[in-house]
């Protein structure tokens, strides 16, 4: 089972992660009113416009530099944890680095509210007075306007800041922190509503679960490159079976056959109008915003009245 949706983000969405299958089953069993199903929720985001996000932990060397550069960040982390992290950041021992990254993140996210407010206020007051000198400082100030004095305002100092251009995509595995910041995107995901949040949100925060579930891999996120199918279509594949995304463009007054795939699929008409014809010659008119359900293995002929942009989310075809 899969889900397809269009997101239009004008205000940062929560710092969150999605549980793997084992944890999802456990959370659903223990707290079914909060975690309403036992499924995992891997997802892929494909940018329609310029799209800003935070995704995964920064390389340790970058976090260490920010601890030195931002006294308020160091204050909220604490002198001892800061020293241990900076020492570990130059180590080749992966387990040591993960342990110290977990300690740093957990310390920040569990800091006392009055201390968070004090340090966020001091940091933003200082940056405003000095003037934002780079995109990270500008992002910190923007987040503080959206969620005043929230612990998530520190997030750009330990999470990767990523700007996707239209057509770029990123894949989010289980137990990795992320937050969508601004822009429009297509999102494909496994069929679940399990989200563990801990910052930049008015919704329920489950900080202990988030801190315990993350993988604490410190690395740069990878952009998913599509593979060309033909002159009209390209496909985005990810290392799971639940879904893949096909983007097709059809010029006005032309026809295009979208080949069927193994599983059932959903086709979103993002732009344009026209009609779709199935092998039994059933002809279905559509307009911008229409969603078509296509059975597995069925070829569909799209006839464009105006230029078409189609997004198809389907289970993996190979």
Short mmCIF file of C-alpha atoms in Angstrom, two decimals:
data_model
loop_
_atom_site.label_atom_id
_atom_site.label_comp_id
_atom_site.label_asym_id
_atom_site.label_seq_id
_atom_site.Cartn_x
_atom_site.Cartn_y
_atom_site.Cartn_z
CA UNK A 1 0.00 0.00 0.00
CA UNK A 2 1.17 3.52 -0.79
CA UNK A 3 0.18 7.17 -0.46
CA UNK A 4 0.66 10.07 -2.89
CA UNK A 5 0.22 13.69 -1.88
CA UNK A 6 1.11 17.24 -2.85
CA UNK A 7 2.61 19.42 -0.13
CA UNK A 8 2.76 23.20 -0.21
CA UNK A 9 4.94 24.32 2.69
CA UNK A 10 4.89 28.00 3.69
CA UNK A 11 5.82 27.46 7.35
CA UNK A 12 8.34 24.91 8.64
CA UNK A 13 6.89 21.50 9.44
CA UNK A 14 7.98 19.65 12.56
CA UNK A 15 11.34 18.06 13.31
CA UNK A 16 10.30 14.46 12.98
CA UNK A 17 11.20 10.91 12.06
CA UNK A 18 9.23 7.85 11.05
CA UNK A 19 9.68 4.55 12.89
CA UNK A 20 10.86 1.35 11.24
CA UNK A 21 8.45 -1.60 11.09
CA UNK A 22 9.54 -3.13 14.39
CA UNK A 23 9.25 0.13 16.34
CA UNK A 24 5.97 1.02 14.62
CA UNK A 25 4.46 -2.25 15.80
CA UNK A 26 5.68 -1.60 19.34
CA UNK A 27 4.42 2.01 19.46
CA UNK A 28 1.04 1.01 18.04
CA UNK A 29 0.66 -1.73 20.63
CA UNK A 30 1.64 0.54 23.54
CA UNK A 31 -0.10 3.77 22.43
CA UNK A 32 -2.66 3.06 19.69
CA UNK A 33 -4.42 6.39 20.15
CA UNK A 34 -1.23 8.24 19.17
CA UNK A 35 0.42 5.76 16.81
CA UNK A 36 -2.61 4.52 14.92
CA UNK A 37 -1.12 1.76 12.76
CA UNK A 38 1.72 -0.79 12.96
CA UNK A 39 3.37 0.20 9.66
CA UNK A 40 6.61 1.94 8.80
CA UNK A 41 6.61 5.08 6.66
CA UNK A 42 9.58 5.50 4.31
CA UNK A 43 9.00 8.44 1.96
CA UNK A 44 10.38 10.24 -1.07
CA UNK A 45 10.04 13.94 -1.77
CA UNK A 46 10.24 15.32 -5.33
CA UNK A 47 10.53 19.09 -5.62
CA UNK A 48 8.04 20.93 -7.85
CA UNK A 49 9.45 24.35 -6.95
CA UNK A 50 12.63 25.25 -5.13
CA UNK A 51 12.21 23.22 -1.93
CA UNK A 52 14.00 23.72 1.39
CA UNK A 53 14.40 21.00 4.00
CA UNK A 54 16.56 19.79 6.85
CA UNK A 55 17.51 16.15 6.53
CA UNK A 56 19.82 13.93 8.60
CA UNK A 57 22.63 14.95 10.90
CA UNK A 58 25.44 17.14 9.66
CA UNK A 59 28.95 15.70 9.45
CA UNK A 60 30.45 15.81 12.95
CA UNK A 61 33.12 18.31 11.93
CA UNK A 62 30.46 20.86 10.94
CA UNK A 63 28.55 20.45 14.22
CA UNK A 64 31.84 20.85 16.13
CA UNK A 65 32.53 24.12 14.31
CA UNK A 66 29.07 25.44 15.12
CA UNK A 67 29.59 24.61 18.79
CA UNK A 68 32.65 26.86 18.69
CA UNK A 69 30.95 29.57 16.62
CA UNK A 70 27.64 29.78 18.51
CA UNK A 71 28.11 30.30 22.27
CA UNK A 72 24.38 29.85 22.85
CA UNK A 73 24.52 26.41 21.20
CA UNK A 74 27.43 25.45 23.42
CA UNK A 75 25.56 26.70 26.51
CA UNK A 76 22.50 24.57 25.77
CA UNK A 77 24.68 21.52 25.09
CA UNK A 78 26.84 22.09 28.16
CA UNK A 79 30.60 22.32 28.58
CA UNK A 80 31.27 18.63 29.26
CA UNK A 81 29.09 17.30 26.41
CA UNK A 82 30.56 19.91 24.06
CA UNK A 83 34.13 18.88 24.87
CA UNK A 84 33.36 15.18 24.44
CA UNK A 85 31.66 15.81 21.12
CA UNK A 86 34.44 17.97 19.72
CA UNK A 87 37.00 15.34 20.75
CA UNK A 88 34.91 12.57 19.17
CA UNK A 89 34.33 14.54 15.95
CA UNK A 90 37.91 13.89 14.83
CA UNK A 91 37.80 10.21 15.81
CA UNK A 92 37.56 7.38 13.28
CA UNK A 93 35.53 5.30 15.75
CA UNK A 94 31.95 5.24 14.43
CA UNK A 95 30.43 3.95 17.69
CA UNK A 96 32.09 6.74 19.70
CA UNK A 97 30.81 9.37 17.28
CA UNK A 98 27.25 7.98 17.33
CA UNK A 99 27.21 7.88 21.12
CA UNK A 100 28.35 11.49 21.40
CA UNK A 101 25.96 12.68 18.69
CA UNK A 102 23.09 11.00 20.52
CA UNK A 103 24.21 12.65 23.77
CA UNK A 104 24.39 16.08 22.11
CA UNK A 105 21.00 15.80 20.39
CA UNK A 106 19.27 14.37 23.47
CA UNK A 107 20.72 17.12 25.67
CA UNK A 108 19.44 19.85 23.35
CA UNK A 109 15.98 18.36 22.82
CA UNK A 110 15.49 17.65 26.55
CA UNK A 111 16.85 20.98 27.80
CA UNK A 112 14.71 22.82 30.34
CA UNK A 113 12.22 25.16 28.63
CA UNK A 114 13.43 28.29 30.46
CA UNK A 115 17.03 27.57 29.40
CA UNK A 116 15.97 26.97 25.78
CA UNK A 117 14.10 30.26 25.69
CA UNK A 118 17.03 32.11 27.26
CA UNK A 119 19.60 30.79 24.79
CA UNK A 120 17.40 31.04 21.68
CA UNK A 121 16.53 34.62 22.59
CA UNK A 122 20.19 35.51 23.14
CA UNK A 123 21.26 33.86 19.87
CA UNK A 124 18.59 35.53 17.76
CA UNK A 125 19.12 38.90 19.39
CA UNK A 126 22.84 38.67 18.60
CA UNK A 127 22.30 37.53 15.00
CA UNK A 128 19.70 40.24 14.38
CA UNK A 129 22.05 42.91 15.70
CA UNK A 130 24.97 41.63 13.62
CA UNK A 131 22.88 40.90 10.54
CA UNK A 132 22.54 37.37 9.11
CA UNK A 133 25.84 36.59 7.39
CA UNK A 134 24.85 33.33 5.68
CA UNK A 135 21.88 31.10 4.87
CA UNK A 136 22.09 29.21 8.17
CA UNK A 137 21.87 32.38 10.25
CA UNK A 138 18.99 33.59 8.06
CA UNK A 139 17.24 30.26 8.57
CA UNK A 140 17.68 30.43 12.35
CA UNK A 141 16.06 33.86 12.43
CA UNK A 142 13.24 32.71 10.13
CA UNK A 143 12.49 29.67 12.30
CA UNK A 144 12.39 31.85 15.40
CA UNK A 145 9.79 34.10 13.75
CA UNK A 146 7.67 31.07 12.91
CA UNK A 147 8.15 29.24 16.25
CA UNK A 148 9.37 31.83 18.77
CA UNK A 149 11.92 30.53 21.30
CA UNK A 150 11.38 26.89 20.26
CA UNK A 151 14.16 24.33 20.75
CA UNK A 152 13.91 23.56 17.02
CA UNK A 153 15.49 26.94 16.25
CA UNK A 154 18.82 25.24 17.03
CA UNK A 155 18.18 22.51 14.43
CA UNK A 156 20.08 24.11 11.50
CA UNK A 157 23.25 23.78 13.61
CA UNK A 158 23.04 19.98 13.74
CA UNK A 159 20.83 18.97 10.79
CA UNK A 160 21.79 19.28 7.13
CA UNK A 161 20.14 22.17 5.31
CA UNK A 162 19.18 21.11 1.80
CA UNK A 163 17.77 23.07 -1.14
CA UNK A 164 16.20 20.92 -3.85
CA UNK A 165 15.68 22.39 -7.31
CA UNK A 166 12.56 21.47 -9.35
CA UNK A 167 12.89 17.83 -10.38
CA UNK A 168 15.31 16.94 -7.57
CA UNK A 169 14.20 14.27 -5.10
CA UNK A 170 15.34 12.90 -1.76
CA UNK A 171 14.58 9.61 -0.04
CA UNK A 172 13.97 9.43 3.70
CA UNK A 173 14.51 6.07 5.38
CA UNK A 174 13.16 5.12 8.79
CA UNK A 175 14.61 6.68 11.95
CA UNK A 176 16.21 9.68 10.24
CA UNK A 177 15.37 13.23 11.44
CA UNK A 178 13.99 15.73 8.95
CA UNK A 179 11.87 18.85 8.63
CA UNK A 180 10.34 20.44 5.54
CA UNK A 181 10.83 24.20 5.48
CA UNK A 182 9.45 25.84 2.34
CA UNK A 183 8.24 25.05 -1.17
CA UNK A 184 6.01 22.67 -3.11
CA UNK A 185 6.64 18.95 -3.57
CA UNK A 186 5.20 15.61 -4.53
CA UNK A 187 5.50 13.06 -1.72
CA UNK A 188 5.29 9.28 -2.07
CA UNK A 189 5.22 7.12 1.03
CA UNK A 190 4.25 3.79 2.48
CA UNK A 191 0.71 3.69 3.88
CA UNK A 192 1.13 4.87 7.46
CA UNK A 193 0.45 7.87 9.65
CA UNK A 194 3.25 7.24 12.15
CA UNK A 195 5.19 10.41 12.91
CA UNK A 196 7.40 11.04 15.95
CA UNK A 197 7.84 14.78 16.54
CA UNK A 198 10.01 16.85 18.88
CA UNK A 199 10.30 20.46 17.71
CA UNK A 200 8.89 23.24 15.51
CA UNK A 201 5.33 22.05 16.08
CA UNK A 202 2.18 22.74 18.12
CA UNK A 203 1.36 19.01 17.86
CA UNK A 204 2.23 16.28 20.35
CA UNK A 205 5.97 15.96 20.99
CA UNK A 206 7.40 12.57 21.84
CA UNK A 207 10.98 13.62 22.54
CA UNK A 208 12.08 10.48 24.44
CA UNK A 209 11.00 8.21 21.57
CA UNK A 210 12.63 10.42 18.93
CA UNK A 211 15.92 10.59 20.82
CA UNK A 212 16.01 6.81 21.30
CA UNK A 213 14.99 5.76 17.77
CA UNK A 214 17.37 7.71 15.52
CA UNK A 215 20.30 6.05 13.73
CA UNK A 216 22.65 8.98 14.47
CA UNK A 217 24.42 8.71 11.14
CA UNK A 218 26.27 11.96 10.46
CA UNK A 219 26.43 12.46 6.71
CA UNK A 220 25.31 14.58 3.78
CA UNK A 221 21.93 13.60 2.28
CA UNK A 222 21.86 12.20 -1.25
CA UNK A 223 19.69 13.58 -4.03
CA UNK A 224 17.83 10.87 -5.98
CA UNK A 225 18.65 11.04 -9.69
CA UNK A 226 15.85 9.92 -12.03
CA UNK A 227 16.39 7.45 -14.87
CA UNK A 228 15.09 8.31 -18.34
CA UNK A 229 12.44 5.90 -19.65
CA UNK A 230 11.75 7.63 -22.97
CA UNK A 231 11.44 11.16 -24.36
CA UNK A 232 8.36 11.81 -22.21
CA UNK A 233 9.06 10.08 -18.90
CA UNK A 234 11.65 9.58 -16.19
CA UNK A 235 11.48 7.40 -13.09
CA UNK A 236 12.69 7.88 -9.52
CA UNK A 237 13.50 4.60 -7.79
CA UNK A 238 14.43 4.00 -4.16
CA UNK A 239 15.84 0.96 -2.30
CA UNK A 240 12.46 -0.32 -1.07
CA UNK A 241 9.55 -2.13 -2.75
CA UNK A 242 6.67 0.07 -1.52
CA UNK A 243 6.84 2.77 -4.19
CA UNK A 244 8.51 4.50 -7.09
CA UNK A 245 7.62 7.74 -8.86
CA UNK A 246 7.29 8.38 -12.60
CA UNK A 247 7.16 11.91 -14.03
CA UNK A 248 5.68 12.23 -17.53
CA UNK A 249 5.25 15.31 -19.71
CA UNK A 250 2.99 15.28 -22.77
CA UNK A 251 2.76 18.18 -25.22
CA UNK A 252 -0.63 19.64 -26.16
CA UNK A 253 -2.45 17.91 -29.04
CA UNK A 254 -0.35 14.75 -28.76
CA UNK A 255 -0.77 11.23 -27.39
CA UNK A 256 1.43 9.20 -25.08
CA UNK A 257 1.15 5.63 -23.82
CA UNK A 258 2.16 5.25 -20.18
CA UNK A 259 3.22 1.62 -19.90
CA UNK A 260 1.65 -0.41 -17.12
CA UNK A 261 3.65 -1.56 -14.12
CA UNK A 262 3.42 -4.66 -11.95
CA UNK A 263 1.31 -3.13 -9.18
CA UNK A 264 -1.64 -0.75 -9.06
CA UNK A 265 -0.81 2.95 -9.28
CA UNK A 266 -2.14 6.45 -8.77
CA UNK A 267 -1.64 9.10 -11.46
CA UNK A 268 -1.93 12.76 -10.50
CA UNK A 269 -2.63 15.28 -13.24
CA UNK A 270 -0.51 18.15 -11.96
CA UNK A 271 -0.92 20.34 -15.05
CA UNK A 272 -3.14 20.27 -18.12
CA UNK A 273 -6.28 18.55 -19.33
CA UNK A 274 -7.23 15.80 -21.74
CA UNK A 275 -8.42 12.21 -21.65
CA UNK A 276 -7.11 8.78 -20.68
CA UNK A 277 -8.00 5.63 -22.58
CA UNK A 278 -7.60 2.09 -21.23
CA UNK A 279 -7.19 -1.11 -23.31
CA UNK A 280 -10.95 -1.75 -23.19
CA UNK A 281 -11.36 1.64 -24.95
CA UNK A 282 -12.95 3.31 -21.93
CA UNK A 283 -12.21 7.03 -22.31
CA UNK A 284 -12.01 9.17 -19.19
CA UNK A 285 -11.73 12.96 -19.39
CA UNK A 286 -9.57 14.72 -16.78
CA UNK A 287 -8.43 18.19 -15.76
CA UNK A 288 -5.70 19.63 -13.56
CA UNK A 289 -5.94 18.07 -10.10
CA UNK A 290 -7.56 14.82 -11.23
CA UNK A 291 -6.25 11.56 -9.79
CA UNK A 292 -6.58 8.33 -11.76
CA UNK A 293 -6.39 4.81 -10.34
CA UNK A 294 -4.69 2.45 -12.79
CA UNK A 295 -4.71 -1.32 -12.30
CA UNK A 296 -1.46 -3.24 -12.39
CA UNK A 297 -0.20 -4.18 -15.86
CA UNK A 298 -2.55 -1.80 -17.70
CA UNK A 299 -1.19 0.54 -20.40
CA UNK A 300 -2.94 3.91 -20.48
CA UNK A 301 -3.10 6.25 -23.48
CA UNK A 302 -3.04 9.92 -22.48
CA UNK A 303 -4.34 12.41 -25.03
CA UNK A 304 -3.37 15.98 -24.16
CA UNK A 305 -5.65 18.92 -24.89
CA UNK A 306 -3.08 21.19 -23.19
CA UNK A 307 0.45 20.46 -21.98
CA UNK A 308 0.35 17.68 -19.38
CA UNK A 309 2.49 17.01 -16.33
CA UNK A 310 1.70 13.65 -14.75
CA UNK A 311 3.05 12.08 -11.57
CA UNK A 312 2.53 8.34 -11.13
CA UNK A 313 3.17 6.65 -7.79
CA UNK A 314 3.29 2.88 -8.03
CA UNK A 315 4.76 -0.12 -6.30
CA UNK A 316 8.22 -1.04 -7.54
CA UNK A 317 8.05 -2.25 -11.16
CA UNK A 318 11.12 -4.53 -11.12
#
